[in-house]
mmCIF file of C-alpha atoms in Angstrom:
data_model
loop_
_atom_site.group_PDB
_atom_site.id
_atom_site.type_symbol
_atom_site.label_atom_id
_atom_site.label_comp_id
_atom_site.label_asym_id
_atom_site.label_seq_id
_atom_site.Cartn_x
_atom_site.Cartn_y
_atom_site.Cartn_z
ATOM 1 C CA MET A 1 0.000 0.000 0.000
ATOM 2 C CA MET A 2 1.356 3.454 -0.906
ATOM 3 C CA ASP A 3 1.907 6.020 1.852
ATOM 4 C CA SER A 4 0.159 9.402 1.540
ATOM 5 C CA ALA A 5 3.180 11.172 0.021
ATOM 6 C CA ARG A 6 3.675 8.522 -2.663
ATOM 7 C CA ALA A 7 -0.053 8.487 -3.369
ATOM 8 C CA LYS A 8 -0.028 12.261 -3.854
ATOM 9 C CA ARG A 9 2.965 12.071 -6.216
ATOM 10 C CA TYR A 10 1.209 9.325 -8.186
ATOM 11 C CA CYS A 11 -1.947 11.419 -8.514
ATOM 12 C CA ASP A 12 0.074 14.459 -9.605
ATOM 13 C CA ASP A 13 1.899 12.367 -12.220
ATOM 14 C CA MET A 14 -1.397 11.021 -13.552
ATOM 15 C CA LYS A 15 -2.811 14.552 -13.819
ATOM 16 C CA LYS A 16 0.216 15.611 -15.879
ATOM 17 C CA ILE A 17 -0.140 12.596 -18.173
ATOM 18 C CA LEU A 18 -3.860 13.199 -18.703
ATOM 19 C CA SER A 19 -3.347 16.928 -19.317
ATOM 20 C CA ASN A 20 -1.046 16.005 -22.215
ATOM 21 C CA PHE A 21 -3.476 13.463 -23.688
ATOM 22 C CA PRO A 22 -5.254 15.189 -26.611
ATOM 23 C CA ALA A 23 -9.046 15.120 -26.800
ATOM 24 C CA GLU A 24 -8.975 13.371 -30.169
ATOM 25 C CA GLU A 25 -6.967 10.508 -28.664
ATOM 26 C CA ILE A 26 -9.436 10.196 -25.785
ATOM 27 C CA LEU A 27 -12.340 10.023 -28.221
ATOM 28 C CA GLY A 28 -10.404 7.630 -30.429
ATOM 29 C CA SER A 29 -9.893 5.325 -27.463
ATOM 30 C CA ALA A 30 -13.615 5.444 -26.660
ATOM 31 C CA GLY A 31 -14.506 4.658 -30.258
ATOM 32 C CA ARG A 32 -12.137 1.677 -30.369
ATOM 33 C CA THR A 33 -13.606 0.307 -27.147
ATOM 34 C CA ILE A 34 -17.167 0.508 -28.412
ATOM 35 C CA GLN A 35 -16.244 -0.978 -31.780
ATOM 36 C CA THR A 36 -14.339 -3.860 -30.171
ATOM 37 C CA GLU A 37 -17.227 -4.632 -27.843
ATOM 38 C CA ARG A 38 -19.692 -4.372 -30.740
ATOM 39 C CA THR A 39 -17.635 -6.986 -32.570
ATOM 40 C CA GLY A 40 -18.033 -9.237 -29.542
ATOM 41 C CA LEU A 41 -21.816 -8.792 -29.568
ATOM 42 C CA ASP A 42 -21.913 -9.514 -33.303
ATOM 43 C CA ALA A 43 -19.981 -12.723 -32.675
ATOM 44 C CA LEU A 44 -22.431 -13.682 -29.911
ATOM 45 C CA ALA A 45 -25.410 -13.019 -32.193
ATOM 46 C CA ALA A 46 -23.817 -15.180 -34.883
ATOM 47 C CA ALA A 47 -23.205 -17.961 -32.349
ATOM 48 C CA LEU A 48 -26.877 -17.902 -31.353
ATOM 49 C CA GLU A 49 -27.750 -18.699 -34.964
ATOM 50 C CA ASN A 50 -25.343 -21.612 -35.041
ATOM 51 C CA GLY A 51 -23.751 -23.755 -32.330
ATOM 52 C CA LEU A 52 -25.205 -21.821 -29.394
ATOM 53 C CA SER A 53 -28.823 -22.105 -30.547
ATOM 54 C CA GLU A 54 -29.522 -25.636 -29.293
ATOM 55 C CA PRO A 55 -28.060 -25.235 -25.764
ATOM 56 C CA PHE A 56 -29.724 -21.821 -25.425
ATOM 57 C CA VAL A 57 -33.156 -23.325 -26.120
ATOM 58 C CA ARG A 58 -32.436 -26.117 -23.639
ATOM 59 C CA ALA A 59 -31.373 -23.557 -21.030
ATOM 60 C CA VAL A 60 -34.628 -21.602 -21.408
ATOM 61 C CA GLU A 61 -36.635 -24.824 -21.156
ATOM 62 C CA ALA A 62 -34.675 -25.981 -18.107
ATOM 63 C CA LEU A 63 -35.024 -22.670 -16.262
ATOM 64 C CA GLY A 64 -38.698 -22.414 -17.156
ATOM 65 C CA SER A 65 -39.499 -25.858 -15.771
ATOM 66 C CA ILE A 66 -38.023 -25.623 -12.267
ATOM 67 C CA SER A 67 -40.216 -25.045 -9.214
ATOM 68 C CA GLY A 68 -37.475 -23.265 -7.272
ATOM 69 C CA ARG A 69 -35.196 -20.347 -8.038
ATOM 70 C CA VAL A 70 -32.392 -19.642 -10.469
ATOM 71 C CA ILE A 71 -29.139 -19.389 -8.506
ATOM 72 C CA VAL A 72 -26.529 -17.255 -10.278
ATOM 73 C CA THR A 73 -22.882 -17.328 -9.244
ATOM 74 C CA GLY A 74 -19.492 -16.097 -10.370
ATOM 75 C CA VAL A 75 -16.266 -14.483 -9.127
ATOM 76 C CA GLY A 76 -14.809 -11.049 -9.846
ATOM 77 C CA LYS A 77 -16.259 -9.203 -12.838
ATOM 78 C CA SER A 78 -18.247 -12.311 -13.765
ATOM 79 C CA GLY A 79 -19.754 -12.170 -10.275
ATOM 80 C CA HIS A 80 -20.805 -8.546 -10.734
ATOM 81 C CA VAL A 81 -22.440 -9.439 -14.040
ATOM 82 C CA GLY A 82 -24.049 -12.462 -12.419
ATOM 83 C CA ALA A 83 -25.619 -10.283 -9.717
ATOM 84 C CA LYS A 84 -27.151 -8.098 -12.408
ATOM 85 C CA ILE A 85 -28.453 -11.131 -14.313
ATOM 86 C CA ALA A 86 -30.056 -12.452 -11.111
ATOM 87 C CA ALA A 87 -31.732 -9.084 -10.543
ATOM 88 C CA THR A 88 -33.022 -8.982 -14.125
ATOM 89 C CA LEU A 89 -34.407 -12.513 -13.901
ATOM 90 C CA ALA A 90 -36.139 -11.741 -10.591
ATOM 91 C CA SER A 91 -37.729 -8.545 -11.926
ATOM 92 C CA THR A 92 -39.073 -10.274 -15.031
ATOM 93 C CA GLY A 93 -40.912 -13.115 -13.358
ATOM 94 C CA THR A 94 -38.172 -15.717 -12.819
ATOM 95 C CA PRO A 95 -37.345 -15.986 -9.075
ATOM 96 C CA SER A 96 -33.579 -15.674 -8.800
ATOM 97 C CA GLN A 97 -30.789 -15.066 -6.299
ATOM 98 C CA PHE A 98 -27.070 -14.366 -6.549
ATOM 99 C CA VAL A 99 -24.885 -16.553 -4.319
ATOM 100 C CA HIS A 100 -21.189 -15.705 -4.056
ATOM 101 C CA PRO A 101 -19.118 -18.896 -4.441
ATOM 102 C CA ALA A 102 -16.723 -17.960 -1.627
ATOM 103 C CA GLU A 103 -19.646 -17.479 0.779
ATOM 104 C CA ALA A 104 -21.185 -20.685 -0.562
ATOM 105 C CA ASN A 105 -18.110 -22.548 0.637
ATOM 106 C CA HIS A 106 -18.753 -21.211 4.141
ATOM 107 C CA GLY A 107 -22.412 -22.105 4.606
ATOM 108 C CA ASP A 108 -24.378 -20.348 1.872
ATOM 109 C CA LEU A 109 -24.709 -23.616 -0.052
ATOM 110 C CA GLY A 110 -27.672 -24.111 2.262
ATOM 111 C CA MET A 111 -29.494 -21.433 0.245
ATOM 112 C CA ILE A 112 -29.585 -23.765 -2.759
ATOM 113 C CA THR A 113 -32.244 -26.477 -2.926
ATOM 114 C CA ARG A 114 -32.899 -29.436 -5.215
ATOM 115 C CA ASP A 115 -35.757 -27.481 -6.788
ATOM 116 C CA ASP A 116 -33.354 -24.792 -8.021
ATOM 117 C CA ALA A 117 -31.122 -24.460 -11.072
ATOM 118 C CA ILE A 118 -27.669 -22.879 -11.119
ATOM 119 C CA ILE A 119 -26.099 -20.537 -13.659
ATOM 120 C CA VAL A 120 -22.314 -20.293 -13.296
ATOM 121 C CA LEU A 121 -20.362 -17.503 -14.996
ATOM 122 C CA SER A 122 -16.653 -18.091 -15.546
ATOM 123 C CA TRP A 123 -14.775 -16.908 -18.625
ATOM 124 C CA SER A 124 -12.018 -19.523 -18.256
ATOM 125 C CA GLY A 125 -14.168 -22.182 -16.613
ATOM 126 C CA GLU A 126 -11.329 -22.913 -14.193
ATOM 127 C CA THR A 127 -12.109 -20.516 -11.320
ATOM 128 C CA ALA A 128 -10.948 -22.276 -8.158
ATOM 129 C CA GLU A 129 -13.589 -20.729 -5.885
ATOM 130 C CA LEU A 130 -16.337 -22.471 -7.899
ATOM 131 C CA LYS A 131 -15.280 -26.001 -6.974
ATOM 132 C CA GLY A 132 -17.542 -26.194 -3.932
ATOM 133 C CA ILE A 133 -20.693 -25.086 -5.716
ATOM 134 C CA LEU A 134 -19.931 -27.367 -8.686
ATOM 135 C CA ALA A 135 -19.505 -30.377 -6.408
ATOM 136 C CA TYR A 136 -22.694 -29.489 -4.531
ATOM 137 C CA SER A 137 -24.720 -29.246 -7.749
ATOM 138 C CA ARG A 138 -23.462 -32.648 -8.923
ATOM 139 C CA ARG A 139 -24.051 -34.291 -5.550
ATOM 140 C CA PHE A 140 -27.711 -33.222 -5.399
ATOM 141 C CA GLN A 141 -28.327 -33.350 -9.177
ATOM 142 C CA ILE A 142 -29.194 -29.664 -9.419
ATOM 143 C CA PRO A 143 -29.319 -28.478 -13.068
ATOM 144 C CA LEU A 144 -26.150 -26.570 -13.916
ATOM 145 C CA ILE A 145 -25.831 -24.077 -16.786
ATOM 146 C CA ALA A 146 -22.420 -22.661 -17.660
ATOM 147 C CA PHE A 147 -21.546 -19.301 -19.254
ATOM 148 C CA THR A 148 -17.951 -19.873 -20.349
ATOM 149 C CA SER A 149 -15.525 -19.586 -23.220
ATOM 150 C CA GLY A 150 -13.581 -22.592 -21.956
ATOM 151 C CA SER A 151 -15.215 -25.340 -23.987
ATOM 152 C CA SER A 152 -12.972 -28.037 -22.481
ATOM 153 C CA SER A 153 -12.727 -26.523 -18.994
ATOM 154 C CA THR A 154 -13.700 -28.135 -15.705
ATOM 155 C CA LEU A 155 -16.889 -26.065 -15.635
ATOM 156 C CA ALA A 156 -17.856 -27.117 -19.167
ATOM 157 C CA ARG A 157 -17.262 -30.790 -18.358
ATOM 158 C CA GLU A 158 -19.402 -30.646 -15.203
ATOM 159 C CA ALA A 159 -22.279 -28.542 -16.586
ATOM 160 C CA ASP A 160 -25.511 -30.002 -17.899
ATOM 161 C CA ILE A 161 -25.815 -27.185 -20.443
ATOM 162 C CA VAL A 162 -22.884 -25.149 -21.765
ATOM 163 C CA LEU A 163 -23.531 -21.735 -23.281
ATOM 164 C CA GLY A 164 -20.195 -21.261 -24.990
ATOM 165 C CA LEU A 165 -19.137 -17.648 -25.448
ATOM 166 C CA PRO A 166 -16.986 -16.753 -28.466
ATOM 167 C CA ARG A 167 -13.418 -15.803 -27.622
ATOM 168 C CA GLU A 168 -13.275 -12.225 -28.862
ATOM 169 C CA GLN A 169 -10.694 -9.518 -28.226
ATOM 170 C CA GLU A 170 -11.055 -7.562 -24.988
ATOM 171 C CA ALA A 171 -11.434 -3.797 -25.398
ATOM 172 C CA CYS A 172 -8.592 -3.355 -22.916
ATOM 173 C CA PRO A 173 -5.462 -2.731 -25.079
ATOM 174 C CA HIS A 174 -3.502 -5.146 -22.891
ATOM 175 C CA GLY A 175 -6.142 -7.836 -23.240
ATOM 176 C CA LEU A 176 -6.396 -8.078 -19.456
ATOM 177 C CA ALA A 177 -9.382 -6.120 -18.083
ATOM 178 C CA PRO A 178 -12.652 -8.013 -18.687
ATOM 179 C CA THR A 179 -14.607 -5.760 -21.050
ATOM 180 C CA THR A 180 -15.851 -7.461 -24.215
ATOM 181 C CA SER A 181 -16.150 -10.739 -22.334
ATOM 182 C CA THR A 182 -18.319 -9.326 -19.542
ATOM 183 C CA LEU A 183 -20.496 -7.467 -22.036
ATOM 184 C CA MET A 184 -21.181 -10.753 -23.854
ATOM 185 C CA GLN A 185 -22.019 -12.434 -20.533
ATOM 186 C CA LEU A 186 -24.423 -9.622 -19.704
ATOM 187 C CA ALA A 187 -26.070 -9.731 -23.137
ATOM 188 C CA LEU A 188 -26.497 -13.506 -22.937
ATOM 189 C CA GLY A 189 -28.067 -13.157 -19.487
ATOM 190 C CA ASP A 190 -30.480 -10.524 -20.802
ATOM 191 C CA ALA A 191 -31.341 -12.797 -23.727
ATOM 192 C CA LEU A 192 -32.188 -15.614 -21.305
ATOM 193 C CA ALA A 193 -34.299 -13.337 -19.097
ATOM 194 C CA VAL A 194 -36.279 -11.911 -22.017
ATOM 195 C CA ALA A 195 -36.806 -15.330 -23.600
ATOM 196 C CA LEU A 196 -38.139 -16.619 -20.275
ATOM 197 C CA LEU A 197 -40.318 -13.514 -19.882
ATOM 198 C CA GLU A 198 -41.877 -14.015 -23.307
ATOM 199 C CA SER A 199 -42.312 -17.767 -22.928
ATOM 200 C CA LYS A 200 -44.216 -17.210 -19.663
ATOM 201 C CA GLY A 201 -46.467 -14.497 -21.106
ATOM 202 C CA PHE A 202 -45.179 -11.982 -18.553
ATOM 203 C CA THR A 203 -47.284 -8.800 -18.919
ATOM 204 C CA ALA A 204 -46.899 -5.102 -18.135
ATOM 205 C CA GLY A 205 -49.241 -5.687 -15.207
ATOM 206 C CA ASP A 206 -46.889 -8.377 -13.880
ATOM 207 C CA PHE A 207 -44.029 -5.939 -14.327
ATOM 208 C CA HIS A 208 -45.828 -3.431 -12.099
ATOM 209 C CA THR A 209 -46.127 -6.044 -9.369
ATOM 210 C CA PHE A 210 -42.322 -6.270 -9.177
ATOM 211 C CA HIS A 211 -41.663 -2.542 -9.826
ATOM 212 C CA PRO A 212 -44.071 -0.605 -7.588
ATOM 213 C CA GLY A 213 -41.605 2.222 -6.977
ATOM 214 C CA GLY A 214 -39.850 4.806 -9.114
ATOM 215 C CA GLN A 215 -40.702 6.058 -12.570
ATOM 216 C CA LEU A 216 -41.095 2.552 -13.991
ATOM 217 C CA GLY A 217 -43.664 1.716 -11.326
ATOM 218 C CA ALA A 218 -45.455 5.006 -11.988
ATOM 219 C CA ASN A 219 -45.621 4.390 -15.735
ATOM 220 C CA LEU A 220 -47.048 0.929 -15.097
ATOM 221 C CA ALA A 221 -49.729 2.162 -12.695
ATOM 222 C CA HIS A 222 -53.289 2.080 -14.008
ATOM 223 C CA VAL A 223 -55.546 5.070 -14.491
ATOM 224 C CA ALA A 224 -57.931 3.585 -11.916
ATOM 225 C CA ASP A 225 -55.134 3.894 -9.325
ATOM 226 C CA VAL A 226 -54.908 7.689 -9.635
ATOM 227 C CA MET A 227 -58.274 8.940 -10.942
ATOM 228 C CA HIS A 228 -60.714 11.067 -8.925
ATOM 229 C CA THR A 229 -64.179 9.602 -8.545
ATOM 230 C CA GLY A 230 -67.681 10.327 -7.211
ATOM 231 C CA GLY A 231 -68.621 13.930 -6.512
ATOM 232 C CA ALA A 232 -65.154 15.149 -7.470
ATOM 233 C CA VAL A 233 -65.846 14.480 -11.169
ATOM 234 C CA PRO A 234 -67.028 17.701 -12.913
ATOM 235 C CA LEU A 235 -70.227 16.692 -14.728
ATOM 236 C CA VAL A 236 -73.414 18.487 -15.729
ATOM 237 C CA PRO A 237 -76.435 17.170 -17.638
ATOM 238 C CA SER A 238 -77.140 18.274 -21.190
ATOM 239 C CA GLY A 239 -79.202 21.484 -21.255
ATOM 240 C CA THR A 240 -77.558 22.967 -18.153
ATOM 241 C CA LEU A 241 -77.283 26.754 -18.544
ATOM 242 C CA ALA A 242 -73.779 27.893 -19.337
ATOM 243 C CA PRO A 243 -73.312 29.981 -16.121
ATOM 244 C CA ASP A 244 -74.227 26.985 -13.949
ATOM 245 C CA ALA A 245 -71.907 24.685 -15.899
ATOM 246 C CA VAL A 246 -69.059 27.209 -15.639
ATOM 247 C CA MET A 247 -69.641 27.324 -11.876
ATOM 248 C CA THR A 248 -69.172 23.528 -11.716
ATOM 249 C CA LEU A 249 -66.045 23.833 -13.882
ATOM 250 C CA SER A 250 -64.635 26.454 -11.513
ATOM 251 C CA GLU A 251 -65.471 24.556 -8.317
ATOM 252 C CA ARG A 252 -63.970 21.206 -9.360
ATOM 253 C CA LYS A 253 -60.689 22.821 -10.509
ATOM 254 C CA PHE A 254 -59.841 20.297 -13.251
ATOM 255 C CA GLY A 255 -60.065 22.867 -16.041
ATOM 256 C CA CYS A 256 -63.027 21.145 -17.671
ATOM 257 C CA VAL A 257 -66.587 19.953 -17.211
ATOM 258 C CA GLY A 258 -68.182 16.920 -18.849
ATOM 259 C CA VAL A 259 -71.688 16.991 -20.335
ATOM 260 C CA THR A 260 -73.895 13.899 -20.045
ATOM 261 C CA ASP A 261 -77.087 12.814 -21.791
ATOM 262 C CA ALA A 262 -80.316 11.647 -20.152
ATOM 263 C CA SER A 263 -78.873 8.164 -19.544
ATOM 264 C CA GLY A 264 -75.743 9.568 -17.892
ATOM 265 C CA CYS A 265 -73.353 8.858 -20.781
ATOM 266 C CA LEU A 266 -70.675 11.405 -21.685
ATOM 267 C CA ILE A 267 -71.528 13.328 -24.867
ATOM 268 C CA GLY A 268 -69.249 16.355 -24.649
ATOM 269 C CA ILE A 269 -66.772 18.446 -22.702
ATOM 270 C CA VAL A 270 -66.149 22.140 -22.074
ATOM 271 C CA THR A 271 -62.739 23.420 -21.029
ATOM 272 C CA ASP A 272 -61.458 26.709 -19.613
ATOM 273 C CA GLY A 273 -60.269 27.468 -23.120
ATOM 274 C CA ASP A 274 -63.722 26.947 -24.593
ATOM 275 C CA VAL A 275 -65.192 29.410 -22.105
ATOM 276 C CA ALA A 276 -62.467 31.977 -22.801
ATOM 277 C CA ARG A 277 -62.973 31.734 -26.564
ATOM 278 C CA ASN A 278 -66.702 32.359 -26.179
ATOM 279 C CA LEU A 279 -66.585 35.269 -23.718
ATOM 280 C CA GLY A 280 -67.801 37.649 -26.414
ATOM 281 C CA LYS A 281 -71.051 35.741 -26.806
ATOM 282 C CA ASN A 282 -74.099 36.119 -24.605
ATOM 283 C CA LEU A 283 -74.026 32.758 -22.825
ATOM 284 C CA VAL A 284 -76.294 33.697 -19.920
ATOM 285 C CA ASP A 285 -79.391 32.071 -21.359
ATOM 286 C CA GLN A 286 -77.674 29.411 -23.502
ATOM 287 C CA PRO A 287 -77.175 25.735 -22.616
ATOM 288 C CA ILE A 288 -73.613 24.548 -22.184
ATOM 289 C CA ASP A 289 -74.199 22.286 -25.209
ATOM 290 C CA ALA A 290 -73.745 25.358 -27.423
ATOM 291 C CA ILE A 291 -70.000 25.525 -26.809
ATOM 292 C CA MET A 292 -69.110 21.941 -25.836
ATOM 293 C CA THR A 293 -66.806 19.702 -27.854
ATOM 294 C CA ARG A 294 -68.625 16.542 -28.824
ATOM 295 C CA ASN A 295 -67.037 13.074 -28.617
ATOM 296 C CA PRO A 296 -64.222 14.187 -26.294
ATOM 297 C CA LYS A 297 -61.024 12.246 -25.620
ATOM 298 C CA THR A 298 -61.571 9.697 -22.856
ATOM 299 C CA ILE A 299 -59.635 6.828 -21.331
ATOM 300 C CA ALA A 300 -60.484 3.478 -19.757
ATOM 301 C CA PRO A 301 -59.726 2.840 -16.067
ATOM 302 C CA THR A 302 -57.586 -0.170 -17.025
ATOM 303 C CA ALA A 303 -55.273 1.898 -19.249
ATOM 304 C CA LEU A 304 -51.719 2.555 -18.072
ATOM 305 C CA ALA A 305 -50.891 5.901 -16.485
ATOM 306 C CA SER A 306 -48.188 6.344 -19.119
ATOM 307 C CA THR A 307 -50.844 5.978 -21.832
ATOM 308 C CA ALA A 308 -52.922 8.716 -20.196
ATOM 309 C CA MET A 309 -49.901 11.033 -20.147
ATOM 310 C CA ALA A 310 -49.196 10.313 -23.808
ATOM 311 C CA ILE A 311 -52.784 11.248 -24.773
ATOM 312 C CA LEU A 312 -52.638 14.459 -22.730
ATOM 313 C CA ASN A 313 -49.332 15.473 -24.319
ATOM 314 C CA LYS A 314 -50.388 14.591 -27.867
ATOM 315 C CA ASN A 315 -53.636 16.589 -27.646
ATOM 316 C CA ALA A 316 -52.313 19.431 -25.463
ATOM 317 C CA ILE A 317 -55.059 18.951 -22.878
ATOM 318 C CA GLY A 318 -54.933 18.905 -19.090
ATOM 319 C CA ALA A 319 -57.363 16.165 -18.076
ATOM 320 C CA LEU A 320 -59.174 13.071 -19.298
ATOM 321 C CA ILE A 321 -62.568 11.826 -18.185
ATOM 322 C CA VAL A 322 -62.405 8.106 -17.426
ATOM 323 C CA THR A 323 -65.293 6.111 -18.894
ATOM 324 C CA ASP A 324 -66.410 2.526 -19.336
ATOM 325 C CA GLU A 325 -67.086 0.937 -22.720
ATOM 326 C CA ASN A 326 -70.524 2.628 -22.848
ATOM 327 C CA GLN A 327 -69.072 6.116 -22.230
ATOM 328 C CA MET A 328 -70.442 6.173 -18.680
ATOM 329 C CA PRO A 329 -68.161 8.482 -16.636
ATOM 330 C CA LEU A 330 -66.244 6.721 -13.855
ATOM 331 C CA GLY A 331 -63.708 9.362 -12.888
ATOM 332 C CA ILE A 332 -61.248 11.976 -14.081
ATOM 333 C CA VAL A 333 -57.446 12.040 -14.229
ATOM 334 C CA HIS A 334 -55.443 15.286 -14.429
ATOM 335 C CA PHE A 335 -51.858 15.627 -15.585
ATOM 336 C CA HIS A 336 -50.952 16.885 -12.088
ATOM 337 C CA ASP A 337 -52.045 13.491 -10.732
ATOM 338 C CA LEU A 338 -49.696 11.752 -13.157
ATOM 339 C CA LEU A 339 -46.787 14.066 -12.395
ATOM 340 C CA ARG A 340 -47.332 13.545 -8.662
ATOM 341 C CA ILE A 341 -46.775 9.787 -8.928
ATOM 342 C CA GLY A 342 -43.758 10.257 -11.204
ATOM 343 C CA VAL A 343 -45.096 9.580 -14.712
ATOM 344 C CA ALA A 344 -42.890 11.383 -17.234
#
């Protein structure tokens, strides 16, 4: 470990080196990295159309048939990628957990049951820390899927299904830092998660169950979750005099008032803008029908909150009356309600 003086000298030296590194060389380095990693992804896509296709299908079938969880494990950068893959699987309807192989050797093997399946990530397939979890999977006949480029490695020999990754050049100029290799692991994990999602018929509603918080959860909320109902909905019957309808519009503070027919179905809407545009007319003795917009934009209570926001933005309006299939008003949703829960 460097002492503070040596650490300061090192930092100063690095600052001098970086200050002399032209911007075009920095951007050139970035471009080479992205291009090298893109080549790795192209190679992975090509493999999925050839030798990797059959084991990939078997892996999806195996993971989709278990009654337990998918256990993901790996060491170093492969472990970090594995943790992300486990999180993606769990959030898309496939119960999953990351187990670190070193911790597994000290008791965490008890987290793995015979109903589970194991995904092991190891670029070489010879990671020493994996021996315990490999032996455990073989002892209890737990399905084992390998992500590895070592086709003849210990991991490949022990695994039930081998997802062989193409050996492509790392983006690191020294060929040492895992870059292209970890990106391919991540992409293959995403491919598995999405294939499982689609094979299970996982819906946007299911997604909301696992993502109740944040912007994603807000976008997946339903209109029924945020709409105002009952006496809060600004409605007047057809034939209501304009001054009385404007009073309802003003009191409810949604910037609009819906007009209903004798059966209670929505037939029109009047907004603040409609009233302003007709101020020059004598509306005192006229029904609100005279200035209403017929067949207004509405939305179903089962629609997503993000859909409601899209309609509001597209039509430059502030609120939508929520109706059933017969145009019977059920509620109203305002763009402030959507912004409050985080819909963007």
